[in-house]
Amino acid sequence: MGTPAPDLDSRRDQMFPTLTAAQIEVARRFAAGEPRSFKPGETMFALGERNVPSWLVLEGAIDVVRRDGLGHEAHIVSHHAGQISGEINQLGGRATLAEGVASEQGCTAIPFDAPHLRALLIGSADLGELIMRAFILRRVGLINADNTGSVLVGRPDDPDLVRLQGFLTRNGYPNSIVDTDTQEGRDLLDKLAVPVSDLPLMICPNGTVLKQPSDAEAATCLGITPELDANKVYDVIVTGAGPAGLATAVYGASEGLSVLVLDTRAFGGQAGASARIENYLGFPTGISGQALAGRAFTQASKFGAELAIPITADKLHCDETAKDGGFRVDLSNGMSVRGRTIVIASGARYRRPDVAKLEELEGAGISYWASPIEAKLCAGEEIALVGGGNSAGQACVFLAPQVEKLNLIVRRPLEATMSKYLIDRIKALPNVALHIGKEVVALDGDRAKGLQGVTFRCRTTGSEHHCDLNHLFLFIGADPNTDWLDGCVDLDAKGFVVTGRQGSAPLETSRPGIFAAGDVRCGSTKRVAAAVGEGAAVIAQVHAYLAQEVTGA
């Protein structure tokens, strides 16, 4: 959603701009209908309601409030004549994060549903910039505010609570935690009559209480996932909302293609978990992966791409071609969707070393990314980080200032695998101990107590070293996420998708109409900029395929 502004009060005029009479006349040409009048106190949009239009006020006002799952409420703003309601959820018809009622003077306003709102943003460059900036800042304001969003109840270090917090945070949804080890937490459990065995809880803004929810259950409660039409045939189905998938969505949707993007967890993929990306063109001071991905997500939504999170592509049916109504993809929610073309941008899964107890301790001290959530959990402690690539270097630089000591475990000298600017920065960190030629061989602890210790072994001498620590970060590469393809396209020996066979487009697979972009593709450069470039380039090749399909050439 962009980088949080340090002082939103100073940007209040940008958050809640007032359109001029001339701008209102321009906007009216894109309206979804005639002006509507509301009586004083009448609800114009309810918290958690889907497909709510943005309202451009002509007379009176809209009083907007935010509310968290415990019923705490706070006034956000009163939209007066010339001001428009909404935030980025309105671009895709997702559930609202606030509630609006007509003021005591009543309200007369013009509706802009999602398609008409997007038409306004695209059809008028000046108004589009003004409204998009306002919507982004409003979401940032909700994320930074108290008394808004979901309330997570449990121990802050509970692996399932950490997972939920990560899911909400990565997707740009406000949330807060009530620690059940505090008196407030114990009182809340007594009030809800919920046993400790049901933790963690998620209390949605509408008051619904979920016990030990999955990411999909949390998304359903919040209205994150769009309502898909099983009868629709998309021009492009993109599997994966990492940099390649988001670029495909932006360029495809902006050129008029109907685009559906699927992702199992959050927009941004592995890049979205990067604390800071400093070698991406155009950001000399760096940008967090989440901020970069959030901007791309908002861009794709602006152009009308549908982004379905968290929904996984479980199986691709390639025996049904575009002429049969599109390639069919089975989804994790039990539905199937069809696309005239498929862009495989499913990236890669975090590689896991073959060490006992690893799966048991994932999320209970072992992490594959380093976000502010994990950094807070390990603050002031001794930790270990395994990996020598740029992702590992970025995580090391991010975590080291917040911990007592960081043990960096690598198989080879950093010069063989990491960019020089990161190596130089790591060498300047006084609390980083570099261990070259070592690997993890044993883990101590269990799911209940969490990670208690790690044993490392020197690969040349066989000598072992044990560290008592509670947090281990693994950045040892990734394996291609291609199991769901079910033999539809050719893969190389390592499971990456082969593209550019003789006579085909460079990013087209062995199956015409199915393309691949980003880390999942054999021979791709594992960099954010390269993935974005491939995501953009693949749309030109999709257009060529669709044109050929129409002409029958």
Coordinates of C-alpha atoms in Angstrom, one line a residue:
M1 CA 0.0 0.0 0.0
G2 CA 3.1 2.2 -0.1
T3 CA 5.5 3.3 2.6
P4 CA 3.7 4.5 5.7
A5 CA 3.8 8.3 6.0
P6 CA 5.6 9.4 9.2
D7 CA 3.1 12.3 9.7
L8 CA -0.3 11.8 8.1
D9 CA -1.7 14.8 9.9
S10 CA 0.5 17.0 7.6
R11 CA -1.1 15.3 4.6
R12 CA -4.7 15.5 5.7
D13 CA -5.6 17.7 2.7
Q14 CA -4.3 15.0 0.4
M15 CA -6.1 12.3 2.3
F16 CA -9.4 14.1 2.1
P17 CA -9.2 16.5 -0.9
T18 CA -12.1 18.7 -2.0
L19 CA -12.9 18.7 -5.7
T20 CA -13.6 22.0 -7.5
A21 CA -16.9 22.6 -9.3
A22 CA -15.2 21.8 -12.6
Q23 CA -13.7 18.6 -11.2
I24 CA -17.1 17.5 -9.9
E25 CA -18.6 18.0 -13.4
V26 CA -15.8 15.9 -14.9
A27 CA -16.4 13.2 -12.3
R28 CA -20.2 13.1 -12.9
R29 CA -19.6 11.8 -16.4
F30 CA -18.2 8.6 -14.9
A31 CA -20.9 8.1 -12.2
A32 CA -22.7 4.8 -11.7
G33 CA -26.1 6.5 -11.4
E34 CA -28.0 9.6 -10.5
P35 CA -27.5 11.4 -7.2
R36 CA -29.2 9.8 -4.2
S37 CA -30.4 11.5 -1.0
F38 CA -30.0 9.9 2.5
K39 CA -31.9 10.9 5.6
P40 CA -30.0 12.0 8.7
G41 CA -28.4 9.0 10.4
E42 CA -29.1 6.7 7.5
T43 CA -26.3 4.1 6.8
M44 CA -24.6 4.7 3.5
F45 CA -22.1 1.9 3.8
A46 CA -21.7 -0.7 6.6
L47 CA -18.5 -2.1 8.0
G48 CA -17.6 -5.3 6.2
E49 CA -20.1 -4.7 3.4
R50 CA -18.9 -5.8 -0.1
N51 CA -19.3 -3.9 -3.4
V52 CA -19.9 -0.5 -1.7
P53 CA -19.6 2.5 -4.0
S54 CA -17.5 5.5 -3.3
W55 CA -19.8 8.5 -2.8
L56 CA -19.1 12.0 -4.1
V57 CA -20.9 14.4 -1.7
L58 CA -23.0 17.1 -3.3
E59 CA -24.9 18.4 -0.2
G60 CA -24.7 17.6 3.5
A61 CA -22.0 15.2 4.7
I62 CA -21.0 11.6 5.5
D63 CA -19.7 10.8 8.9
V64 CA -17.1 8.0 8.7
V65 CA -16.0 5.9 11.7
R66 CA -13.6 3.0 12.1
R67 CA -14.2 0.1 14.5
D68 CA -12.2 -2.9 15.8
G69 CA -13.4 -6.4 16.6
L70 CA -14.0 -5.5 20.3
G71 CA -16.4 -2.7 19.3
H72 CA -14.0 0.2 20.0
E73 CA -15.0 3.0 17.7
A74 CA -13.4 6.3 16.5
H75 CA -14.4 9.0 14.2
I76 CA -12.2 9.3 11.0
V77 CA -13.7 12.1 9.0
S78 CA -16.8 13.9 7.8
H79 CA -16.9 14.1 4.0
H80 CA -18.5 17.4 3.0
A81 CA -19.6 18.7 -0.4
G82 CA -16.9 18.0 -3.1
Q83 CA -15.3 15.1 -1.1
I84 CA -15.4 11.4 -2.0
S85 CA -15.6 8.4 0.3
G86 CA -13.7 5.2 0.1
E87 CA -10.2 3.7 0.1
I88 CA -8.4 1.1 -2.0
N89 CA -10.8 -1.7 -1.2
Q90 CA -13.4 0.1 -3.3
L91 CA -11.4 -0.5 -6.4
G92 CA -12.1 -4.2 -6.3
G93 CA -15.4 -4.3 -4.5
R94 CA -13.8 -5.8 -1.4
A95 CA -15.4 -5.4 2.0
T96 CA -15.2 -2.0 3.6
L97 CA -13.0 -1.2 6.6
A98 CA -15.1 1.7 7.8
E99 CA -18.7 2.7 8.2
G100 CA -20.4 5.8 6.9
V101 CA -23.8 7.4 7.8
A102 CA -25.5 10.5 6.6
S103 CA -24.8 13.5 8.9
E104 CA -27.5 15.2 10.9
Q105 CA -28.1 17.5 7.8
G106 CA -28.6 14.4 5.6
C107 CA -26.5 13.7 2.5
T108 CA -26.9 13.8 -1.2
A109 CA -24.2 12.1 -3.1
I110 CA -23.2 10.5 -6.5
P111 CA -22.3 6.8 -6.5
F112 CA -19.2 5.3 -8.1
D113 CA -19.2 1.5 -8.0
A114 CA -15.9 -0.3 -8.7
P115 CA -16.1 -0.3 -12.5
H116 CA -17.2 3.3 -12.7
L117 CA -14.6 4.3 -10.1
R118 CA -11.8 2.7 -12.1
A119 CA -13.1 4.4 -15.2
L120 CA -12.9 7.7 -13.5
L121 CA -9.3 7.1 -12.3
I122 CA -8.2 6.1 -15.7
G123 CA -10.4 8.5 -17.8
S124 CA -9.2 11.6 -15.9
A125 CA -5.5 11.7 -15.2
D126 CA -5.7 14.7 -12.8
L127 CA -8.6 13.3 -10.8
G128 CA -7.1 9.8 -11.0
E129 CA -3.9 11.0 -9.3
L130 CA -5.8 13.0 -6.7
I131 CA -8.2 10.2 -5.7
M132 CA -5.6 7.4 -5.8
R133 CA -3.3 9.3 -3.5
A134 CA -6.1 9.9 -1.1
F135 CA -7.2 6.2 -1.1
I136 CA -3.6 5.0 -0.5
L137 CA -3.1 7.4 2.4
R138 CA -6.4 6.5 3.9
R139 CA -5.4 2.8 4.0
V140 CA -2.1 3.8 5.6
G141 CA -4.0 5.8 8.1
L142 CA -6.2 2.8 9.0
I143 CA -3.2 0.6 9.4
N144 CA -1.5 3.0 11.7
A145 CA -4.6 3.9 13.8
D146 CA -5.9 2.4 17.0
N147 CA -9.4 1.0 17.2
T148 CA -9.5 -0.5 13.7
G149 CA -9.4 -3.8 12.1
S150 CA -9.1 -7.4 13.4
V151 CA -8.1 -8.2 17.0
L152 CA -5.9 -11.3 17.4
V153 CA -6.1 -12.9 20.8
G154 CA -3.4 -15.2 22.2
R155 CA 0.3 -15.4 23.0
P156 CA 2.3 -13.1 20.7
D157 CA 4.8 -15.9 20.1
D158 CA 2.2 -18.5 19.3
P159 CA 3.1 -19.8 15.8
D160 CA -0.5 -19.7 14.6
L161 CA -0.9 -16.1 15.9
V162 CA 2.3 -15.1 14.2
R163 CA 1.1 -16.7 11.0
L164 CA -2.2 -14.8 11.1
Q165 CA -0.5 -11.5 12.0
G166 CA 1.8 -12.0 9.1
F167 CA -1.1 -12.8 6.7
L168 CA -3.0 -9.7 7.7
T169 CA 0.1 -7.4 7.7
R170 CA 1.4 -8.7 4.4
N171 CA -2.0 -8.0 2.8
G172 CA -2.2 -4.5 4.2
Y173 CA -5.0 -5.1 6.7
P174 CA -5.0 -3.4 10.1
N175 CA -4.8 -5.6 13.1
S176 CA -3.9 -5.6 16.8
I177 CA -3.0 -8.2 19.4
V178 CA -4.4 -8.9 22.9
D179 CA -1.9 -10.9 24.9
T180 CA -3.6 -13.6 26.9
D181 CA -0.7 -13.5 29.4
T182 CA -1.9 -10.0 30.5
Q183 CA -4.9 -9.2 32.7
E184 CA -6.7 -7.7 29.7
G185 CA -6.3 -10.9 27.8
R186 CA -7.5 -13.1 30.7
D187 CA -10.5 -10.9 31.2
L188 CA -11.3 -11.1 27.5
L189 CA -11.2 -14.9 27.5
D190 CA -13.5 -15.0 30.5
K191 CA -15.9 -12.6 28.8
L192 CA -15.9 -14.7 25.6
A193 CA -16.0 -18.0 27.6
V194 CA -13.3 -19.4 25.3
P195 CA -10.8 -22.1 26.6
V196 CA -7.1 -21.6 26.0
S197 CA -7.2 -24.7 23.8
D198 CA -9.2 -22.6 21.2
L199 CA -6.4 -20.0 20.8
P200 CA -5.5 -18.0 18.9
L201 CA -8.7 -16.2 18.2
M202 CA -9.4 -13.7 15.5
I203 CA -12.2 -11.2 16.2
C204 CA -13.2 -9.6 12.9
P205 CA -14.2 -5.9 12.8
N206 CA -17.9 -7.0 12.6
G207 CA -17.5 -8.9 15.9
T208 CA -17.3 -12.4 14.4
V209 CA -15.1 -14.6 16.5
L210 CA -12.9 -17.2 14.7
K211 CA -11.2 -20.0 16.6
Q212 CA -7.8 -21.1 15.3
P213 CA -8.7 -19.8 11.8
S214 CA -6.8 -20.6 8.6
D215 CA -5.7 -17.8 6.4
A216 CA -8.6 -18.6 4.0
E217 CA -11.1 -18.4 6.9
A218 CA -9.6 -15.1 8.0
A219 CA -9.8 -13.8 4.4
T220 CA -13.5 -14.8 4.1
C221 CA -14.4 -13.0 7.3
L222 CA -12.7 -9.8 6.1
G223 CA -14.0 -10.0 2.5
I224 CA -10.5 -10.1 1.1
T225 CA -11.1 -12.7 -1.5
P226 CA -13.2 -11.6 -4.5
E227 CA -16.3 -13.5 -5.5
L228 CA -15.2 -15.4 -8.6
D229 CA -17.5 -16.2 -11.5
A230 CA -17.0 -19.9 -12.5
N231 CA -18.7 -19.2 -15.9
K232 CA -16.3 -16.4 -16.9
V233 CA -13.4 -17.2 -19.2
Y234 CA -10.5 -14.8 -18.5
D235 CA -8.1 -13.7 -21.1
V236 CA -5.2 -14.4 -18.7
I237 CA -5.0 -16.4 -15.5
V238 CA -1.8 -15.6 -13.6
T239 CA -0.7 -18.0 -10.9
G240 CA 1.3 -16.1 -8.3
A241 CA 1.2 -12.5 -7.1
G242 CA 5.0 -12.0 -6.9
P243 CA 6.8 -9.3 -8.9
A244 CA 6.3 -11.2 -12.2
G245 CA 2.6 -11.9 -11.6
L246 CA 1.8 -8.4 -10.5
A247 CA 3.6 -6.9 -13.5
T248 CA 1.7 -9.3 -15.8
A249 CA -1.6 -8.1 -14.1
V250 CA -0.7 -4.4 -14.4
Y251 CA 0.3 -4.6 -18.1
G252 CA -2.4 -7.0 -19.1
A253 CA -5.3 -5.2 -17.4
S254 CA -4.1 -1.8 -18.5
E255 CA -4.2 -3.0 -22.1
G256 CA -7.8 -4.2 -21.7
L257 CA -7.3 -7.9 -21.0
S258 CA -9.4 -9.6 -18.3
V259 CA -6.9 -10.8 -15.8
L260 CA -7.3 -13.1 -12.7
V261 CA -4.3 -13.4 -10.3
L262 CA -4.1 -16.2 -7.8
D263 CA -1.8 -16.4 -4.8
T264 CA -1.8 -18.7 -1.8
R265 CA -0.8 -16.1 0.8
A266 CA -0.1 -12.5 0.0
F267 CA 0.8 -10.1 -2.8
G268 CA 4.6 -9.7 -3.3
G269 CA 5.7 -13.3 -3.0
Q270 CA 9.1 -13.8 -1.5
A271 CA 10.2 -10.3 -2.6
G272 CA 7.3 -8.9 -0.5
A273 CA 9.0 -10.2 2.6
S274 CA 12.2 -8.3 2.0
A275 CA 13.0 -5.7 4.6
R276 CA 14.7 -3.4 2.0
I277 CA 15.5 -3.7 -1.7
E278 CA 18.2 -1.3 -2.6
N279 CA 19.2 -2.3 -6.1
Y280 CA 15.8 -1.9 -7.8
L281 CA 15.9 0.8 -10.4
G282 CA 14.5 4.1 -9.4
F283 CA 14.7 3.7 -5.6
P284 CA 18.1 5.0 -4.6
T285 CA 17.3 4.9 -0.9
G286 CA 15.7 1.5 -1.2
I287 CA 12.2 0.3 -0.7
S288 CA 10.7 -2.5 1.4
G289 CA 9.4 -5.4 -0.5
Q290 CA 5.9 -5.0 1.0
A291 CA 5.8 -1.3 -0.1
L292 CA 6.8 -2.1 -3.6
A293 CA 4.4 -5.0 -3.9
G294 CA 1.6 -2.9 -2.3
R295 CA 2.0 -0.2 -4.9
A296 CA 1.9 -2.9 -7.7
F297 CA -1.2 -4.5 -6.1
T298 CA -3.0 -1.1 -6.0
Q299 CA -2.0 -0.4 -9.6
A300 CA -3.3 -3.8 -10.8
S301 CA -6.6 -3.1 -8.9
K302 CA -6.9 0.3 -10.5
F303 CA -6.8 -1.2 -14.0
G304 CA -9.4 -3.9 -13.1
A305 CA -7.4 -7.0 -12.5
E306 CA -9.0 -9.5 -10.1
L307 CA -6.6 -10.6 -7.3
A308 CA -7.8 -13.7 -5.5
I309 CA -5.9 -14.1 -2.2
P310 CA -5.5 -16.6 -0.5
I311 CA -6.4 -19.1 -3.2
T312 CA -4.0 -21.7 -4.6
A313 CA -4.0 -23.2 -8.1
D314 CA -4.2 -26.9 -7.2
K315 CA -4.2 -28.4 -10.7
L316 CA -3.9 -27.2 -14.3
H317 CA -6.0 -29.1 -16.9
C318 CA -4.2 -28.6 -20.2
D319 CA -6.1 -31.2 -22.2
E320 CA -8.9 -28.6 -22.4
T321 CA -7.6 -25.9 -24.8
A322 CA -8.7 -22.4 -25.4
K323 CA -11.0 -23.6 -28.2
D324 CA -12.8 -25.7 -25.6
G325 CA -13.6 -22.6 -23.5
G326 CA -10.2 -22.0 -22.0
F327 CA -7.6 -23.9 -19.9
R328 CA -9.2 -25.0 -16.6
V329 CA -7.5 -24.5 -13.3
D330 CA -8.8 -26.2 -10.1
L331 CA -8.6 -24.0 -7.0
S332 CA -8.0 -24.6 -3.3
N333 CA -11.5 -23.3 -2.5
G334 CA -13.1 -26.1 -4.5
M335 CA -13.9 -23.9 -7.6
S336 CA -12.5 -24.1 -11.1
V337 CA -11.8 -21.1 -13.3
R338 CA -11.0 -20.9 -17.0
G339 CA -8.5 -18.8 -19.0
R340 CA -7.7 -18.4 -22.7
T341 CA -4.1 -18.2 -21.6
I342 CA -2.2 -19.1 -18.5
V343 CA 0.9 -17.3 -17.1
I344 CA 2.8 -19.4 -14.7
A345 CA 4.4 -17.0 -12.1
S346 CA 4.1 -19.3 -9.1
G347 CA 7.7 -18.7 -8.1
A348 CA 9.4 -21.0 -5.8
R349 CA 9.0 -22.6 -2.3
Y350 CA 11.5 -21.9 0.4
R351 CA 14.1 -24.6 0.4
R352 CA 14.2 -26.7 3.6
P353 CA 17.4 -28.5 4.8
D354 CA 17.0 -32.2 5.7
V355 CA 17.1 -31.7 9.5
A356 CA 15.0 -33.5 12.1
K357 CA 12.3 -31.4 13.8
L358 CA 12.4 -28.7 11.1
E359 CA 8.8 -29.0 10.1
E360 CA 7.6 -29.2 13.7
L361 CA 9.5 -25.9 14.6
E362 CA 8.5 -23.9 11.5
G363 CA 6.8 -20.8 12.9
A364 CA 7.9 -21.7 16.4
G365 CA 11.4 -20.1 16.1
I366 CA 12.3 -21.0 12.5
S367 CA 11.4 -18.5 9.8
Y368 CA 12.0 -18.2 6.1
W369 CA 11.5 -14.4 6.1
A370 CA 12.4 -11.4 8.3
S371 CA 9.6 -9.0 8.7
P372 CA 9.1 -6.5 11.6
I373 CA 6.9 -9.2 13.3
E374 CA 9.8 -11.6 13.5
A375 CA 12.3 -8.8 14.4
K376 CA 10.1 -7.8 17.4
L377 CA 10.0 -11.4 18.6
C378 CA 13.8 -11.9 18.6
A379 CA 14.8 -8.3 19.7
G380 CA 17.7 -8.3 22.1
E381 CA 18.5 -12.0 21.7
E382 CA 21.2 -14.1 20.0
I383 CA 20.0 -15.5 16.7
A384 CA 21.3 -17.4 13.7
L385 CA 20.7 -16.8 10.0
V386 CA 21.6 -19.3 7.3
G387 CA 22.2 -18.3 3.7
G388 CA 24.6 -16.3 1.5
G389 CA 22.4 -14.8 -1.2
N390 CA 21.1 -11.3 -1.4
S391 CA 17.9 -12.1 0.4
A392 CA 20.0 -13.4 3.3
G393 CA 22.1 -10.3 3.2
Q394 CA 19.1 -8.0 3.3
A395 CA 17.7 -9.9 6.2
C396 CA 21.0 -9.8 8.1
V397 CA 21.3 -6.1 7.7
F398 CA 17.7 -5.6 8.8
L399 CA 17.9 -7.9 11.9
A400 CA 21.4 -7.2 13.2
P401 CA 20.7 -3.8 14.7
Q402 CA 17.8 -5.2 16.7
V403 CA 19.4 -8.3 18.2
E404 CA 22.3 -8.9 20.6
K405 CA 24.3 -11.1 18.3
L406 CA 23.6 -12.6 14.8
N407 CA 25.4 -15.7 13.7
L408 CA 25.6 -15.8 9.9
I409 CA 26.1 -19.3 8.6
V410 CA 27.2 -19.8 5.0
R411 CA 28.7 -22.7 3.0
R412 CA 30.9 -20.5 0.8
P413 CA 32.5 -17.1 1.1
L414 CA 30.0 -14.3 0.7
E415 CA 31.9 -12.9 -2.3
A416 CA 30.7 -16.0 -4.3
T417 CA 27.0 -15.4 -3.9
M418 CA 26.2 -11.9 -2.5
S419 CA 26.3 -8.3 -3.9
K420 CA 29.2 -6.3 -2.8
Y421 CA 27.2 -3.5 -1.2
L422 CA 25.6 -6.0 1.2
I423 CA 28.9 -7.6 2.0
D424 CA 30.4 -4.3 2.9
R425 CA 27.4 -3.4 5.1
I426 CA 27.6 -6.8 6.9
K427 CA 31.3 -6.4 7.6
A428 CA 30.5 -3.0 9.2
L429 CA 28.1 -4.6 11.7
P430 CA 29.8 -5.2 15.0
N431 CA 27.5 -7.9 16.3
V432 CA 27.5 -10.2 13.2
A433 CA 29.7 -13.4 13.6
L434 CA 30.4 -14.9 10.2
H435 CA 30.7 -18.7 10.1
I436 CA 32.0 -19.9 6.7
G437 CA 31.7 -23.6 5.6
K438 CA 29.1 -24.6 8.1
E439 CA 25.6 -26.0 8.0
V440 CA 22.7 -26.8 10.3
V441 CA 22.6 -30.5 11.4
A442 CA 20.4 -30.6 14.5
L443 CA 17.6 -28.6 16.2
D444 CA 16.5 -28.7 19.9
G445 CA 13.0 -27.9 21.1
D446 CA 9.4 -28.8 20.3
R447 CA 6.2 -27.1 19.0
A448 CA 5.0 -26.1 22.5
K449 CA 8.3 -24.7 23.8
G450 CA 9.7 -23.5 20.5
L451 CA 13.2 -23.6 19.2
Q452 CA 15.7 -24.1 22.1
G453 CA 19.0 -24.5 20.3
V454 CA 20.8 -25.2 17.0
T455 CA 23.9 -27.4 16.2
F456 CA 26.1 -26.4 13.3
R457 CA 28.8 -28.6 11.7
C458 CA 31.9 -27.6 9.8
R459 CA 31.7 -29.3 6.4
T460 CA 35.5 -29.8 6.1
T461 CA 36.5 -30.9 9.6
G462 CA 33.2 -32.4 10.9
S463 CA 33.5 -30.4 14.1
E464 CA 30.2 -29.3 15.7
H465 CA 29.2 -26.1 17.5
H466 CA 26.0 -25.7 19.5
C467 CA 24.2 -22.4 20.2
D468 CA 21.4 -21.9 22.7
L469 CA 19.0 -19.7 20.8
N470 CA 15.3 -19.4 20.0
H471 CA 15.3 -18.0 16.5
L472 CA 16.8 -19.4 13.3
F473 CA 16.2 -17.7 9.9
L474 CA 16.7 -19.8 6.8
F475 CA 17.5 -18.2 3.4
I476 CA 19.0 -21.1 1.5
G477 CA 17.3 -20.7 -1.8
A478 CA 14.1 -22.1 -3.2
D479 CA 12.7 -24.9 -5.3
P480 CA 10.3 -24.2 -8.1
N481 CA 6.6 -24.4 -7.3
T482 CA 5.5 -26.5 -10.2
D483 CA 3.8 -29.6 -8.8
W484 CA 0.3 -28.2 -9.6
L485 CA 1.2 -28.3 -13.4
D486 CA 0.6 -32.0 -13.4
G487 CA 2.8 -32.7 -16.4
C488 CA 1.2 -30.1 -18.7
V489 CA 4.4 -28.4 -19.7
D490 CA 8.1 -29.4 -20.0
L491 CA 10.3 -28.9 -16.9
D492 CA 14.0 -29.1 -16.6
A493 CA 15.8 -31.6 -14.3
K494 CA 15.4 -29.2 -11.3
G495 CA 11.7 -28.7 -11.9
F496 CA 11.8 -25.2 -13.5
V497 CA 9.5 -24.5 -16.4
V498 CA 11.2 -24.6 -19.8
T499 CA 10.3 -21.8 -22.3
G500 CA 11.3 -20.6 -25.7
R501 CA 11.4 -23.9 -27.6
Q502 CA 12.2 -23.6 -31.3
G503 CA 9.3 -21.9 -33.1
S504 CA 7.7 -20.5 -29.9
A505 CA 7.7 -17.2 -28.1
P506 CA 10.6 -16.7 -25.6
L507 CA 8.3 -17.0 -22.6
E508 CA 5.9 -19.6 -24.0
T509 CA 6.1 -23.1 -22.7
S510 CA 5.9 -26.4 -24.6
R511 CA 2.1 -26.0 -24.5
P512 CA 0.9 -23.1 -26.8
G513 CA -1.1 -20.6 -24.8
I514 CA 0.7 -21.3 -21.5
F515 CA 3.6 -19.0 -20.6
A516 CA 6.0 -18.6 -17.7
A517 CA 7.6 -15.6 -16.1
G518 CA 9.9 -14.9 -13.1
D519 CA 11.7 -17.3 -10.7
V520 CA 9.7 -20.4 -11.8
R521 CA 11.1 -20.2 -15.3
C522 CA 14.2 -22.1 -16.3
G523 CA 17.1 -19.7 -16.9
S524 CA 15.5 -16.7 -15.4
T525 CA 17.6 -14.1 -13.5
K526 CA 16.6 -14.3 -9.8
R527 CA 16.1 -10.6 -9.3
V528 CA 13.0 -8.5 -8.7
A529 CA 13.7 -6.2 -11.7
A530 CA 14.1 -9.3 -14.0
A531 CA 10.8 -10.8 -12.8
V532 CA 9.0 -7.5 -13.4
G533 CA 10.5 -7.3 -16.9
E534 CA 9.4 -10.8 -17.8
G535 CA 5.9 -10.1 -16.4
A536 CA 5.6 -7.1 -18.7
A537 CA 7.1 -8.8 -21.7
V538 CA 4.9 -11.8 -21.5
I539 CA 1.8 -9.7 -22.2
A540 CA 3.0 -8.9 -25.7
Q541 CA 3.4 -12.6 -26.3
V542 CA -0.1 -13.3 -24.9
H543 CA -1.5 -10.7 -27.3
A544 CA 0.2 -12.4 -30.2
Y545 CA -1.2 -15.8 -29.1
L546 CA -4.7 -14.4 -28.7
A547 CA -4.6 -12.7 -32.1
Q548 CA -3.5 -15.9 -33.7
E549 CA -6.3 -17.8 -31.9
V550 CA -8.9 -15.3 -33.3
T551 CA -7.6 -15.5 -36.9
G552 CA -7.0 -19.2 -36.7
A553 CA -3.5 -18.7 -38.2

